[in-house]
């Protein structure tokens, strides 16, 4: 199977699983289930759950063994996007070219849809317990990891810095640190959970964490470049490409992707899919 087909296939599996796990729109109270489904099926690329599945495959595990956790991470990601767009945070009227959740359902329902997705994300991670060969201890570790990687020292903290730091005074190191928390943490988590559930050894987990942090950082810098190219910059928003230029952003993202791939050496050819994912981030158009 070629790599493009691989990604399509994984995305379809994830979409189908999410549809099965989420309550149907008609379930009462219908408005919240509509709002949840509006954003979960709003055109996301599913990069985080694909990374979880691909990491499990690296250890010879099948999709079934980690799909609930992979989807749980995607729900948490969707929660973060809905809250990120709120008027009190980034105040974005559009997400993925469509009206953002609060523009369609109102602010109160958007907040609650985000809350519901955060809770459902953890619920799905816990349900990974239903897979017989997965050790209960590793599920507990994944719950602990998730709380840490999305908490105040990581994703949430990065978002706080994003809305409080002053663009004028910020250094490159500050911005990298912020991106590490706001974006790279969740991407890194999606890889770590696949490894933990698959029984990775410490040395392997360390290598995958380095890979995750580097592709996560590159992902945000590339996101900033796409915003500049598509002229979607928000004047008040921190943006690496805007601040340090397109050339420097291109060089830095390429350097990070190379470093990410280097850290996979210990897995030899088995990590080919993860290397391909890293490469395709550099050429993504959305
Ligand atoms: C964890 C309690 C708690 C709060 C979260 C709102 C918030 C605090 C964090 C937001 C973080 C955020 C939105 C980071 C941006 C990351 C980013 C580049 C998102 C876009 O990811 P894609 O391109 O999205 O993978 P798609 O559309 O493909 O799903």
mmCIF file of C-alpha atoms and ligand atoms in Angstrom, residues 43-48 74 77 79-81 83-84 89 95-96 118 150 155-156 159 182-183 219-220 223 284, ligand 1:
data_model
loop_
_atom_site.group_PDB
_atom_site.id
_atom_site.type_symbol
_atom_site.label_atom_id
_atom_site.label_comp_id
_atom_site.label_asym_id
_atom_site.label_seq_id
_atom_site.Cartn_x
_atom_site.Cartn_y
_atom_site.Cartn_z
ATOM 1 C CA UNK A 43 -12.780 18.133 8.283
ATOM 2 C CA UNK A 44 -9.918 17.374 10.681
ATOM 3 C CA UNK A 45 -6.863 15.638 9.234
ATOM 4 C CA UNK A 46 -6.702 13.125 12.148
ATOM 5 C CA UNK A 47 -2.937 13.485 12.354
ATOM 6 C CA UNK A 48 -2.807 12.754 16.113
ATOM 7 C CA UNK A 74 -8.745 13.312 18.783
ATOM 8 C CA UNK A 77 -7.848 17.910 20.276
ATOM 9 C CA UNK A 79 -12.206 20.267 22.431
ATOM 10 C CA UNK A 80 -9.076 22.450 22.346
ATOM 11 C CA UNK A 81 -9.987 23.843 18.915
ATOM 12 C CA UNK A 83 -12.325 26.553 23.071
ATOM 13 C CA UNK A 84 -9.437 28.146 21.187
ATOM 14 C CA UNK A 89 -9.684 33.278 23.658
ATOM 15 C CA UNK A 95 -12.312 26.904 11.560
ATOM 16 C CA UNK A 96 -11.301 24.742 8.595
ATOM 17 C CA UNK A 118 -12.693 16.611 27.128
ATOM 18 C CA UNK A 150 -2.718 18.827 28.276
ATOM 19 C CA UNK A 155 -1.108 22.542 26.273
ATOM 20 C CA UNK A 156 -3.170 24.687 28.620
ATOM 21 C CA UNK A 159 -2.430 28.593 25.413
ATOM 22 C CA UNK A 182 0.648 24.606 23.049
ATOM 23 C CA UNK A 183 1.042 22.279 20.062
ATOM 24 C CA UNK A 219 3.930 21.255 12.766
ATOM 25 C CA UNK A 220 3.227 24.614 14.437
ATOM 26 C CA UNK A 223 0.999 26.040 10.420
ATOM 27 C CA UNK A 284 1.156 19.756 3.753
HETATM 28 C C1 LIG B 1 -6.380 21.199 28.121
HETATM 29 C C2 LIG B 1 -8.020 22.052 29.782
HETATM 30 C C3 LIG B 1 -7.245 22.284 28.549
HETATM 31 C C4 LIG B 1 -7.367 23.455 27.828
HETATM 32 C C5 LIG B 1 -6.878 23.641 26.501
HETATM 33 C C6 LIG B 1 -7.842 25.963 24.254
HETATM 34 C C7 LIG B 1 -6.599 25.342 24.741
HETATM 35 C C8 LIG B 1 -6.493 25.071 26.208
HETATM 36 C C9 LIG B 1 -5.578 25.033 23.929
HETATM 37 C C10 LIG B 1 -5.604 25.268 22.472
HETATM 38 C C11 LIG B 1 -4.347 24.796 21.853
HETATM 39 C C12 LIG B 1 -4.369 24.930 20.356
HETATM 40 C C13 LIG B 1 -5.623 25.223 19.643
HETATM 41 C C14 LIG B 1 -3.246 24.758 19.691
HETATM 42 C C15 LIG B 1 -3.159 24.861 18.214
HETATM 43 C C16 LIG B 1 -2.649 23.579 17.665
HETATM 44 C C17 LIG B 1 -2.929 23.451 16.192
HETATM 45 C C18 LIG B 1 -1.892 23.885 15.239
HETATM 46 C C19 LIG B 1 -4.097 22.964 15.802
HETATM 47 C C20 LIG B 1 -4.454 22.614 14.412
HETATM 48 O O1 LIG B 1 -4.209 21.220 14.299
HETATM 49 P P1 LIG B 1 -4.585 20.420 12.989
HETATM 50 O O2 LIG B 1 -4.112 21.159 11.783
HETATM 51 O O3 LIG B 1 -6.167 20.450 13.040
HETATM 52 O O4 LIG B 1 -4.100 19.029 13.148
HETATM 53 P P2 LIG B 1 -7.240 19.649 12.183
HETATM 54 O O5 LIG B 1 -8.117 20.709 11.603
HETATM 55 O O6 LIG B 1 -6.561 18.815 11.140
HETATM 56 O O7 LIG B 1 -7.969 18.800 13.182
#
